[in-house]
Amino acid sequence: MRVAVIGSGHVGLTTGVCLAFCDHDTTVIDVDQSRIERLKGGQLPFFEAELGELLERARPCIHFTTDFAAATEADVCLIAVPSPTASGGGVDLSFLRSAIDSLGRVLADRRSTQPMLIVNKCTVPVGTAAMASEWLRTCLTVSAEPQGTSTASPPLFTISSAPEFLREGLAVRDTLYPDRLVFGVNSGRDEEVLRELYRPILEGSFPPLGSSSGLPTAVPGLVVTSVATAELIKYAANTFLATKLSFINEIASLSSALGTDIQSIAEGIGLDHRIGRDFLSAGIGWGGSCLGKDILALVETAREYGLPTPLLQSTMEVNEGQRGIVVRLLQEELRILKGSRIGLLGLAFKPGTDDLRDAPSLEIAGRLLSLGATVCGYDPVVQAVPLQGLELRPSAAAVAAGADALVLVTEWDEFRSISWQDLAATMRRHIFIDGRNMLQPSVLRAAGFCYRGIGG
Ligand code: UGA
């Protein structure tokens, strides 16, 4: 199929590369000229495991451009642009609006007799696809005949919703091996086009990835529903995950007070298949560009209907409190933070990405700096930090040298194989806060550290 993808962020680029890998003739369009030039040269605009290799393999079927006219003859046009939190608390739809306007300026030139299926992949409030349809109709009526509803000429487009469930750091695997696909459609024809687009993924018939270890073998589930329902499914999924995390983090605080073991508690409840072990790892709370933003958006939607959302609000509050736990533990152990030197291990909001959006590291560093500590950090992939005073160091050893305490913020695999004894030898005092409960307390204690985890 001929596919256009508007937006080359985590969702747009991964989707574009994976669809090209599945043999669809794919064009990725973005307004950022320098990003497009870099992509043409095979350079990714962000760190994402496996995506670079897949882009190389997909090269024959993928093109990059800033010219929206390239979308005109596509059978399917996916939109994957940012939908950040607006200043008033709702969702900022200006990127989506701008993508639709750009499409509206070229769509009238379409020669195909089939309507273009526009697939919204942005996380947007219920009703947005319907609203985008109106925006596009308005663009087209300004330039020509009314489209989309006219009985005289066939519609130029239809809009559906296929929400995205990929996780940063696992984006390729989540796209090619999703647990499920959700198609929000207005007609049987739209469903058919989406089935055709996703056939290689639904059937698992794309070429094998380099390593097959840990890949799921089950075929993805498929939910076909209305567009509005699909839009709400995405919010429900992310807010459920966030609620699960805040639940285990709340239990972790209780576990800490009682002196019980939160890891065993997570195992003990997670083995119940109705609960499941995923998203039960207690820690310094979630970060990233999605969970917090989506809770705020859903709370705002509920507010429009006069509905209270106490569960979602508590979910947010628990998460806000989690980041403060690190500061409290440091105060308990070091007593006075002024003049202390704290080293952060890992800065990205989670492993596998260099994304610092809503990263706990930045908030923790900001609080420590404001309390008079000196803070430095190391991350295997983050190259720059948007926080004045937080000094970036080239290795874990460089972070430890002269420090009073280390805080493990991001659970990068390389931290498993560090010689803690060697690091301890260069430190001033030996406090270790494991913000992800990643390491064995006994190993750290044997290396001379005072080890504190979350909920332990
Ligand atoms: C999340 C959802 O998981 C995806 O399904 C969704 O597609 C995506 O948002 C989106 O809306 O685009 P992502 O933000 O990439 O994906 O990250 P997650 O893997 O969900 O992790 C979120 C946060 O939860 C991270 O800070 C992570 O460290 C934290 N987390 C996760 C825990 O603290 N404990 C856990 O057990 C799991």
Short mmCIF file of C-alpha atoms and ligand atoms in Angstrom, two decimals:
data_model
loop_
_atom_site.label_atom_id
_atom_site.label_comp_id
_atom_site.label_asym_id
_atom_site.label_seq_id
_atom_site.Cartn_x
_atom_site.Cartn_y
_atom_site.Cartn_z
CA MET A 1 0.00 0.00 0.00
CA ARG A 2 1.06 3.63 -0.37
CA VAL A 3 1.36 5.06 3.12
CA ALA A 4 2.07 8.58 4.36
CA VAL A 5 3.00 9.26 7.98
CA ILE A 6 2.84 12.82 9.25
CA GLY A 7 5.23 13.34 12.16
CA SER A 8 8.63 11.75 12.80
CA GLY A 9 8.63 11.53 16.60
CA HIS A 10 8.71 8.27 18.55
CA VAL A 11 5.33 7.13 17.27
CA GLY A 12 5.46 8.49 13.71
CA LEU A 13 9.00 7.41 12.89
CA THR A 14 8.71 3.96 14.47
CA THR A 15 5.38 3.36 12.76
CA GLY A 16 6.74 4.60 9.42
CA VAL A 17 9.87 2.45 9.63
CA CYS A 18 7.92 -0.64 10.71
CA LEU A 19 5.32 -0.22 7.94
CA ALA A 20 8.11 0.20 5.37
CA PHE A 21 9.78 -2.91 6.84
CA CYS A 22 6.43 -4.64 6.19
CA ASP A 23 6.83 -3.67 2.51
CA HIS A 24 4.43 -0.73 2.38
CA ASP A 25 5.65 2.16 0.23
CA THR A 26 5.99 4.68 3.05
CA THR A 27 6.66 8.43 3.10
CA VAL A 28 7.36 10.13 6.42
CA ILE A 29 6.56 13.86 6.40
CA ASP A 30 7.73 16.36 8.98
CA VAL A 31 7.91 20.16 9.09
CA ASP A 32 11.39 19.99 10.66
CA GLN A 33 13.76 20.30 7.68
CA SER A 34 16.95 19.41 9.57
CA ARG A 35 15.35 16.32 11.11
CA ILE A 36 14.25 15.16 7.64
CA GLU A 37 17.74 15.75 6.22
CA ARG A 38 19.28 13.70 9.03
CA LEU A 39 16.76 10.92 8.49
CA LYS A 40 17.58 10.85 4.77
CA GLY A 41 21.18 10.25 5.84
CA GLY A 42 20.08 7.39 8.10
CA GLN A 43 20.48 9.34 11.38
CA LEU A 44 17.80 9.00 14.06
CA PRO A 45 16.66 12.17 15.84
CA PHE A 46 16.48 10.33 19.20
CA PHE A 47 17.85 7.18 20.79
CA GLU A 48 15.59 4.17 20.31
CA ALA A 49 16.83 0.58 20.50
CA GLU A 50 16.66 -1.42 17.21
CA LEU A 51 15.14 1.45 15.21
CA GLY A 52 18.39 2.39 13.43
CA GLU A 53 18.97 -1.17 12.18
CA LEU A 54 15.36 -1.48 11.06
CA LEU A 55 15.57 1.83 9.19
CA GLU A 56 18.53 0.44 7.23
CA ARG A 57 16.58 -2.69 6.34
CA ALA A 58 13.49 -0.67 5.41
CA ARG A 59 15.43 1.83 3.23
CA PRO A 60 14.08 0.64 -0.16
CA CYS A 61 10.49 1.33 0.95
CA ILE A 62 10.85 4.52 3.01
CA HIS A 63 11.17 8.16 1.96
CA PHE A 64 11.45 11.36 4.00
CA THR A 65 10.20 14.79 3.00
CA THR A 66 8.87 18.11 4.29
CA ASP A 67 6.50 18.35 1.31
CA PHE A 68 2.91 17.48 2.21
CA ALA A 69 2.09 17.05 -1.49
CA ALA A 70 3.85 13.68 -1.15
CA ALA A 71 0.81 12.48 0.80
CA THR A 72 -1.69 13.25 -1.95
CA GLU A 73 -1.89 9.80 -3.53
CA ALA A 74 -1.41 7.76 -0.36
CA ASP A 75 -4.03 5.08 0.35
CA VAL A 76 -3.56 5.70 4.05
CA CYS A 77 -2.23 8.75 5.87
CA LEU A 78 -1.32 8.28 9.52
CA ILE A 79 -1.02 11.32 11.74
CA ALA A 80 1.39 11.08 14.67
CA VAL A 81 2.14 14.59 15.90
CA PRO A 82 2.54 15.75 19.52
CA SER A 83 -0.54 16.37 21.67
CA PRO A 84 0.99 17.97 24.79
CA THR A 85 -0.82 19.35 27.80
CA ALA A 86 -2.23 22.81 27.03
CA SER A 87 -1.51 25.75 29.33
CA GLY A 88 -5.08 25.62 30.68
CA GLY A 89 -4.80 21.89 31.55
CA GLY A 90 -6.54 20.35 28.50
CA VAL A 91 -4.80 19.03 25.39
CA ASP A 92 -2.96 21.27 22.95
CA LEU A 93 -4.32 20.25 19.54
CA SER A 94 -2.40 22.89 17.58
CA PHE A 95 0.04 20.36 16.06
CA LEU A 96 -2.85 18.20 14.89
CA ARG A 97 -4.68 21.24 13.52
CA SER A 98 -1.62 22.32 11.63
CA ALA A 99 -1.13 18.81 10.15
CA ILE A 100 -4.77 18.75 9.02
CA ASP A 101 -4.48 22.23 7.50
CA SER A 102 -1.36 21.20 5.59
CA LEU A 103 -3.14 18.09 4.33
CA GLY A 104 -6.15 20.21 3.40
CA ARG A 105 -4.00 22.37 1.17
CA VAL A 106 -2.92 19.40 -0.99
CA LEU A 107 -5.75 16.89 -0.72
CA ALA A 108 -7.91 18.56 -3.38
CA ASP A 109 -5.24 17.55 -5.94
CA ARG A 110 -5.84 13.86 -5.22
CA ARG A 111 -6.55 11.86 -8.38
CA SER A 112 -7.30 8.49 -6.81
CA THR A 113 -10.97 7.50 -6.98
CA GLN A 114 -10.71 5.95 -3.51
CA PRO A 115 -10.97 8.15 -0.43
CA MET A 116 -7.76 8.52 1.57
CA LEU A 117 -8.06 6.84 4.95
CA ILE A 118 -6.65 9.24 7.52
CA VAL A 119 -5.65 7.39 10.67
CA ASN A 120 -5.16 9.39 13.82
CA LYS A 121 -2.46 7.93 16.05
CA CYS A 122 -2.14 10.90 18.41
CA THR A 123 -3.52 10.56 21.93
CA VAL A 124 -6.37 13.06 21.81
CA PRO A 125 -9.64 13.65 23.68
CA VAL A 126 -12.75 11.78 22.60
CA GLY A 127 -14.35 13.52 19.63
CA THR A 128 -11.10 14.90 18.22
CA ALA A 129 -11.16 12.71 15.08
CA ALA A 130 -14.69 13.95 14.34
CA MET A 131 -13.52 17.51 14.90
CA ALA A 132 -10.48 16.98 12.64
CA SER A 133 -12.85 15.73 9.96
CA GLU A 134 -14.74 19.02 10.17
CA TRP A 135 -11.49 21.02 10.02
CA LEU A 136 -10.45 19.16 6.88
CA ARG A 137 -13.85 19.59 5.23
CA THR A 138 -13.65 23.31 5.95
CA CYS A 139 -10.16 23.51 4.38
CA LEU A 140 -11.41 21.70 1.30
CA THR A 141 -14.58 23.80 0.90
CA VAL A 142 -12.49 26.93 1.05
CA SER A 143 -10.40 25.66 -1.86
CA ALA A 144 -13.05 23.73 -3.87
CA GLU A 145 -16.32 21.79 -3.73
CA PRO A 146 -17.55 20.49 -0.36
CA GLN A 147 -15.87 17.15 0.21
CA GLY A 148 -16.35 14.20 2.51
CA THR A 149 -20.13 14.41 2.58
CA SER A 150 -20.97 15.36 -0.98
CA THR A 151 -23.17 12.92 -2.84
CA ALA A 152 -22.16 14.35 -6.22
CA SER A 153 -18.45 13.46 -5.93
CA PRO A 154 -16.92 10.62 -3.89
CA PRO A 155 -15.43 11.70 -0.56
CA LEU A 156 -11.74 12.54 -0.64
CA PHE A 157 -11.08 11.17 2.83
CA THR A 158 -12.42 9.37 5.87
CA ILE A 159 -10.95 9.53 9.36
CA SER A 160 -10.37 6.66 11.75
CA SER A 161 -8.44 6.17 14.97
CA ALA A 162 -5.78 3.53 15.67
CA PRO A 163 -4.35 4.49 19.07
CA GLU A 164 -0.71 3.74 19.74
CA PHE A 165 0.42 1.58 22.65
CA LEU A 166 4.18 1.41 22.01
CA ARG A 167 6.61 2.11 24.83
CA GLU A 168 9.73 4.19 24.28
CA GLY A 169 12.80 1.98 24.43
CA LEU A 170 10.76 -0.99 23.16
CA ALA A 171 9.09 0.86 20.32
CA VAL A 172 10.08 -1.51 17.49
CA ARG A 173 9.05 -4.65 19.33
CA ASP A 174 5.80 -3.11 20.55
CA THR A 175 4.94 -2.03 16.99
CA LEU A 176 5.73 -5.33 15.28
CA TYR A 177 4.54 -7.53 18.14
CA PRO A 178 1.74 -5.57 19.83
CA ASP A 179 -0.50 -7.21 22.45
CA ARG A 180 -3.41 -5.80 20.52
CA LEU A 181 -4.46 -3.40 17.82
CA VAL A 182 -7.46 -1.13 18.21
CA PHE A 183 -9.26 0.12 15.10
CA GLY A 184 -11.78 2.91 15.64
CA VAL A 185 -13.71 3.11 12.38
CA ASN A 186 -16.78 4.68 10.82
CA SER A 187 -17.38 2.00 8.17
CA GLY A 188 -16.62 -1.53 7.05
CA ARG A 189 -14.48 -0.12 4.26
CA ASP A 190 -12.26 1.74 6.73
CA GLU A 191 -11.88 -1.47 8.75
CA GLU A 192 -10.85 -3.35 5.60
CA VAL A 193 -8.21 -0.75 4.73
CA LEU A 194 -6.80 -0.89 8.26
CA ARG A 195 -6.76 -4.71 8.19
CA GLU A 196 -4.83 -4.56 4.90
CA LEU A 197 -2.37 -2.00 6.34
CA TYR A 198 -1.72 -4.05 9.46
CA ARG A 199 -1.99 -7.50 7.80
CA PRO A 200 1.77 -8.28 8.12
CA ILE A 201 1.61 -7.41 11.83
CA LEU A 202 -1.68 -9.20 12.47
CA GLU A 203 -0.32 -12.30 10.71
CA GLY A 204 3.31 -11.93 11.86
CA SER A 205 4.36 -12.29 8.20
CA PHE A 206 7.12 -9.64 8.11
CA PRO A 207 10.80 -10.67 7.81
CA PRO A 208 12.35 -11.91 11.08
CA LEU A 209 14.13 -9.41 13.33
CA GLY A 210 17.83 -10.04 14.06
CA SER A 211 17.25 -11.69 17.41
CA SER A 212 14.10 -13.61 18.17
CA SER A 213 14.81 -14.01 21.88
CA GLY A 214 12.00 -12.85 24.10
CA LEU A 215 9.67 -12.14 21.19
CA PRO A 216 6.01 -12.97 21.75
CA THR A 217 4.64 -15.84 19.76
CA ALA A 218 0.92 -15.10 20.13
CA VAL A 219 -0.81 -13.16 17.36
CA PRO A 220 -2.06 -9.72 18.41
CA GLY A 221 -5.62 -9.28 19.58
CA LEU A 222 -7.81 -6.97 17.50
CA VAL A 223 -10.56 -4.70 18.78
CA VAL A 224 -12.71 -3.04 16.13
CA THR A 225 -14.93 -0.35 17.54
CA SER A 226 -16.20 3.17 17.05
CA VAL A 227 -13.76 6.05 16.64
CA ALA A 228 -14.78 7.66 19.95
CA THR A 229 -14.40 4.37 21.84
CA ALA A 230 -10.93 3.87 20.38
CA GLU A 231 -9.96 7.35 21.52
CA LEU A 232 -11.10 6.59 25.07
CA ILE A 233 -9.39 3.16 25.09
CA LYS A 234 -6.00 4.87 24.79
CA TYR A 235 -6.62 7.11 27.77
CA ALA A 236 -8.09 4.26 29.80
CA ALA A 237 -5.02 2.10 29.08
CA ASN A 238 -2.46 4.71 30.13
CA THR A 239 -4.37 5.86 33.20
CA PHE A 240 -4.86 2.26 34.29
CA LEU A 241 -1.09 1.64 34.06
CA ALA A 242 -0.43 4.82 36.03
CA THR A 243 -2.97 3.78 38.67
CA LYS A 244 -1.32 0.38 38.98
CA LEU A 245 2.04 2.08 39.57
CA SER A 246 0.67 4.47 42.17
CA PHE A 247 -1.04 1.55 43.87
CA ILE A 248 2.21 -0.39 44.29
CA ASN A 249 4.07 2.77 45.32
CA GLU A 250 1.49 3.48 48.02
CA ILE A 251 1.83 -0.10 49.26
CA ALA A 252 5.64 0.41 49.15
CA SER A 253 5.39 3.29 51.64
CA LEU A 254 3.38 1.09 53.97
CA SER A 255 5.82 -1.76 53.44
CA SER A 256 8.69 0.54 54.35
CA ALA A 257 6.98 1.55 57.60
CA LEU A 258 6.26 -2.09 58.46
CA GLY A 259 9.70 -3.38 57.49
CA THR A 260 8.30 -5.84 54.96
CA ASP A 261 9.66 -6.66 51.50
CA ILE A 262 7.98 -4.86 48.59
CA GLN A 263 9.61 -7.07 45.94
CA SER A 264 8.02 -10.18 47.46
CA ILE A 265 4.72 -8.34 47.72
CA ALA A 266 4.87 -7.49 44.00
CA GLU A 267 5.63 -11.16 43.22
CA GLY A 268 2.98 -12.36 45.60
CA ILE A 269 0.21 -10.35 44.03
CA GLY A 270 1.61 -10.21 40.48
CA LEU A 271 1.51 -14.00 40.07
CA ASP A 272 -2.27 -13.77 40.27
CA HIS A 273 -3.04 -13.69 36.55
CA ARG A 274 -5.89 -11.27 37.18
CA ILE A 275 -3.33 -8.78 38.46
CA GLY A 276 -0.11 -9.57 36.53
CA ARG A 277 3.46 -8.66 37.53
CA ASP A 278 4.05 -5.88 34.97
CA PHE A 279 3.92 -2.32 36.27
CA LEU A 280 4.25 -3.46 39.86
CA SER A 281 7.87 -2.39 40.31
CA ALA A 282 7.85 0.18 43.08
CA GLY A 283 10.21 3.11 42.67
CA ILE A 284 10.49 6.84 42.34
CA GLY A 285 7.34 7.01 40.25
CA TRP A 286 6.59 7.19 36.59
CA GLY A 287 7.90 9.87 34.25
CA GLY A 288 7.89 10.42 30.51
CA SER A 289 5.65 12.28 28.14
CA CYS A 290 2.58 10.09 28.34
CA LEU A 291 1.17 8.83 31.63
CA GLY A 292 0.97 12.16 33.48
CA LYS A 293 -0.23 14.05 30.41
CA ASP A 294 -2.96 11.51 29.72
CA ILE A 295 -4.26 11.48 33.30
CA LEU A 296 -4.54 15.27 33.20
CA ALA A 297 -6.39 15.08 29.88
CA LEU A 298 -8.84 12.46 31.13
CA VAL A 299 -9.51 14.42 34.32
CA GLU A 300 -10.21 17.45 32.13
CA THR A 301 -12.64 15.48 29.93
CA ALA A 302 -14.46 14.19 33.03
CA ARG A 303 -14.62 17.76 34.35
CA GLU A 304 -16.37 18.84 31.12
CA TYR A 305 -19.10 16.32 32.02
CA GLY A 306 -19.19 17.32 35.67
CA LEU A 307 -17.81 13.93 36.73
CA PRO A 308 -15.46 13.61 39.72
CA THR A 309 -12.26 11.56 39.24
CA PRO A 310 -10.94 10.92 42.77
CA LEU A 311 -9.04 7.77 41.74
CA LEU A 312 -7.16 9.55 38.95
CA GLN A 313 -6.38 12.51 41.16
CA SER A 314 -4.99 10.25 43.88
CA THR A 315 -2.92 8.46 41.25
CA MET A 316 -1.28 11.78 40.38
CA GLU A 317 -0.75 12.75 44.02
CA VAL A 318 0.93 9.47 44.91
CA ASN A 319 3.29 9.87 41.97
CA GLU A 320 4.19 13.43 42.94
CA GLY A 321 5.05 12.19 46.45
CA GLN A 322 7.32 9.39 45.17
CA ARG A 323 10.03 11.72 43.92
CA GLY A 324 10.27 13.36 47.33
CA ILE A 325 11.11 10.02 48.95
CA VAL A 326 14.67 10.16 47.59
CA VAL A 327 15.23 13.56 49.20
CA ARG A 328 13.77 12.33 52.50
CA LEU A 329 16.00 9.23 52.51
CA LEU A 330 19.05 11.38 51.81
CA GLN A 331 18.10 13.72 54.65
CA GLU A 332 17.70 10.74 56.97
CA GLU A 333 21.14 9.38 56.09
CA LEU A 334 23.22 12.50 55.45
CA ARG A 335 21.30 14.75 57.88
CA ILE A 336 22.53 17.99 56.30
CA LEU A 337 22.28 18.31 52.52
CA LYS A 338 23.93 21.71 52.30
CA GLY A 339 27.50 21.14 51.16
CA SER A 340 26.87 17.49 50.32
CA ARG A 341 27.73 15.93 46.95
CA ILE A 342 25.14 13.67 45.38
CA GLY A 343 25.64 11.60 42.23
CA LEU A 344 22.74 10.44 40.07
CA LEU A 345 23.08 7.18 38.15
CA GLY A 346 20.80 7.37 35.10
CA LEU A 347 18.92 10.46 33.99
CA ALA A 348 16.51 9.34 31.21
CA PHE A 349 12.95 8.77 32.43
CA LYS A 350 13.49 5.05 31.85
CA PRO A 351 16.11 2.79 30.23
CA GLY A 352 16.28 2.41 26.45
CA THR A 353 15.64 6.08 25.71
CA ASP A 354 17.35 9.46 26.01
CA ASP A 355 14.01 11.14 26.72
CA LEU A 356 14.09 13.54 29.68
CA ARG A 357 10.47 14.69 29.52
CA ASP A 358 9.04 14.65 33.04
CA ALA A 359 12.10 12.65 34.10
CA PRO A 360 12.25 12.06 37.88
CA SER A 361 16.02 12.76 37.67
CA LEU A 362 15.43 16.43 36.85
CA GLU A 363 12.94 16.97 39.64
CA ILE A 364 15.10 15.17 42.20
CA ALA A 365 18.20 17.09 41.09
CA GLY A 366 16.27 20.38 41.20
CA ARG A 367 15.09 19.72 44.77
CA LEU A 368 18.58 18.70 45.93
CA LEU A 369 20.16 21.77 44.33
CA SER A 370 17.61 24.03 45.99
CA LEU A 371 18.52 22.41 49.32
CA GLY A 372 22.16 23.34 48.84
CA ALA A 373 23.62 20.04 47.57
CA THR A 374 26.02 19.74 44.65
CA VAL A 375 24.55 17.33 42.09
CA CYS A 376 26.12 15.55 39.13
CA GLY A 377 24.79 12.75 36.97
CA TYR A 378 25.72 10.10 34.42
CA ASP A 379 23.53 8.46 31.81
CA PRO A 380 24.65 6.03 29.08
CA VAL A 381 22.77 7.93 26.35
CA VAL A 382 21.69 11.38 27.59
CA GLN A 383 24.07 13.97 26.11
CA ALA A 384 22.73 17.20 27.62
CA VAL A 385 20.45 18.20 30.50
CA PRO A 386 18.06 21.16 30.60
CA LEU A 387 18.78 21.92 34.28
CA GLN A 388 21.31 24.49 35.32
CA GLY A 389 23.55 23.26 38.12
CA LEU A 390 23.19 19.57 37.25
CA GLU A 391 26.61 18.60 35.96
CA LEU A 392 26.86 15.80 33.40
CA ARG A 393 29.75 13.33 33.95
CA PRO A 394 31.08 10.72 31.48
CA SER A 395 30.80 7.61 33.67
CA ALA A 396 29.40 6.15 36.87
CA ALA A 397 32.92 6.24 38.33
CA ALA A 398 33.20 9.97 37.59
CA VAL A 399 29.87 10.54 39.35
CA ALA A 400 31.01 8.60 42.42
CA ALA A 401 34.40 10.32 42.82
CA GLY A 402 34.21 12.49 45.95
CA ALA A 403 30.43 11.97 46.39
CA ASP A 404 28.63 11.46 49.69
CA ALA A 405 25.74 9.54 48.18
CA LEU A 406 24.69 7.81 44.96
CA VAL A 407 21.09 7.66 43.78
CA LEU A 408 20.16 5.08 41.15
CA VAL A 409 17.47 6.88 39.15
CA THR A 410 17.24 4.90 35.89
CA GLU A 411 17.64 1.13 35.81
CA TRP A 412 20.11 0.86 32.91
CA ASP A 413 21.48 -2.68 32.53
CA GLU A 414 25.11 -1.54 32.70
CA PHE A 415 24.60 -0.63 36.38
CA ARG A 416 24.25 -4.34 37.14
CA SER A 417 27.90 -5.02 36.33
CA ILE A 418 29.57 -2.13 38.14
CA SER A 419 32.29 -2.90 40.68
CA TRP A 420 30.72 -1.09 43.65
CA GLN A 421 33.76 -1.67 45.79
CA ASP A 422 35.92 0.32 43.35
CA LEU A 423 33.41 3.16 43.33
CA ALA A 424 33.05 3.17 47.09
CA ALA A 425 36.83 3.56 47.43
CA THR A 426 36.67 6.98 45.73
CA MET A 427 33.68 8.34 47.69
CA ARG A 428 33.58 10.64 50.72
CA ARG A 429 30.63 8.91 52.39
CA HIS A 430 28.82 5.76 51.32
CA ILE A 431 25.07 6.21 51.02
CA PHE A 432 23.27 4.37 48.21
CA ILE A 433 19.62 5.13 47.37
CA ASP A 434 18.25 2.60 44.89
CA GLY A 435 15.31 4.50 43.38
CA ARG A 436 14.33 1.48 41.26
CA ASN A 437 15.02 -1.38 43.68
CA MET A 438 17.28 -2.70 40.95
CA LEU A 439 20.31 -3.98 42.85
CA GLN A 440 20.87 -6.63 45.51
CA PRO A 441 21.07 -4.87 48.90
CA SER A 442 23.55 -7.51 50.12
CA VAL A 443 25.97 -6.71 47.27
CA LEU A 444 25.93 -2.99 48.03
CA ARG A 445 26.28 -3.58 51.78
CA ALA A 446 29.23 -5.92 51.17
CA ALA A 447 30.86 -3.09 49.16
CA GLY A 448 30.54 -0.83 52.20
CA PHE A 449 27.42 1.12 51.34
CA CYS A 450 24.46 2.01 53.51
CA TYR A 451 21.75 0.78 51.10
CA ARG A 452 18.20 2.20 51.04
CA GLY A 453 15.60 1.07 48.50
CA ILE A 454 12.00 2.15 47.96
CA GLY A 455 9.54 0.31 50.17
CA GLY A 456 12.18 -2.02 51.65
C1 UGA B 1 3.45 4.54 28.02
C2 UGA B 1 2.60 3.27 27.88
O1 UGA B 1 3.22 2.21 28.59
C3 UGA B 1 2.48 2.88 26.39
O2 UGA B 1 1.64 1.76 26.26
C4 UGA B 1 1.90 4.07 25.63
O3 UGA B 1 1.83 3.79 24.23
C5 UGA B 1 2.80 5.27 25.83
O4 UGA B 1 2.88 5.58 27.23
C6 UGA B 1 2.21 6.45 25.07
O5 UGA B 1 1.11 6.89 25.43
O6 UGA B 1 2.79 6.89 24.05
P1 UGA B 1 6.09 5.06 27.98
O7 UGA B 1 5.71 6.44 28.43
O8 UGA B 1 7.02 4.91 26.83
O9 UGA B 1 4.77 4.24 27.55
O10 UGA B 1 6.74 4.35 29.23
P2 UGA B 1 6.35 3.12 30.19
O11 UGA B 1 7.13 1.94 29.81
O12 UGA B 1 4.89 3.01 30.31
O13 UGA B 1 6.93 3.67 31.56
C7 UGA B 1 6.34 4.82 32.18
C8 UGA B 1 7.01 5.10 33.49
O14 UGA B 1 6.62 4.14 34.47
C9 UGA B 1 8.54 5.09 33.45
O15 UGA B 1 9.02 6.21 34.14
C10 UGA B 1 8.90 3.81 34.17
O16 UGA B 1 10.14 3.90 34.81
C11 UGA B 1 7.76 3.70 35.18
N1 UGA B 1 7.53 2.32 35.65
C12 UGA B 1 7.14 1.35 34.79
C13 UGA B 1 7.73 2.03 37.00
O17 UGA B 1 8.08 2.91 37.80
N2 UGA B 1 7.49 0.75 37.44
C14 UGA B 1 7.09 -0.23 36.60
O18 UGA B 1 6.85 -1.37 37.07
C15 UGA B 1 6.91 0.07 35.25
#
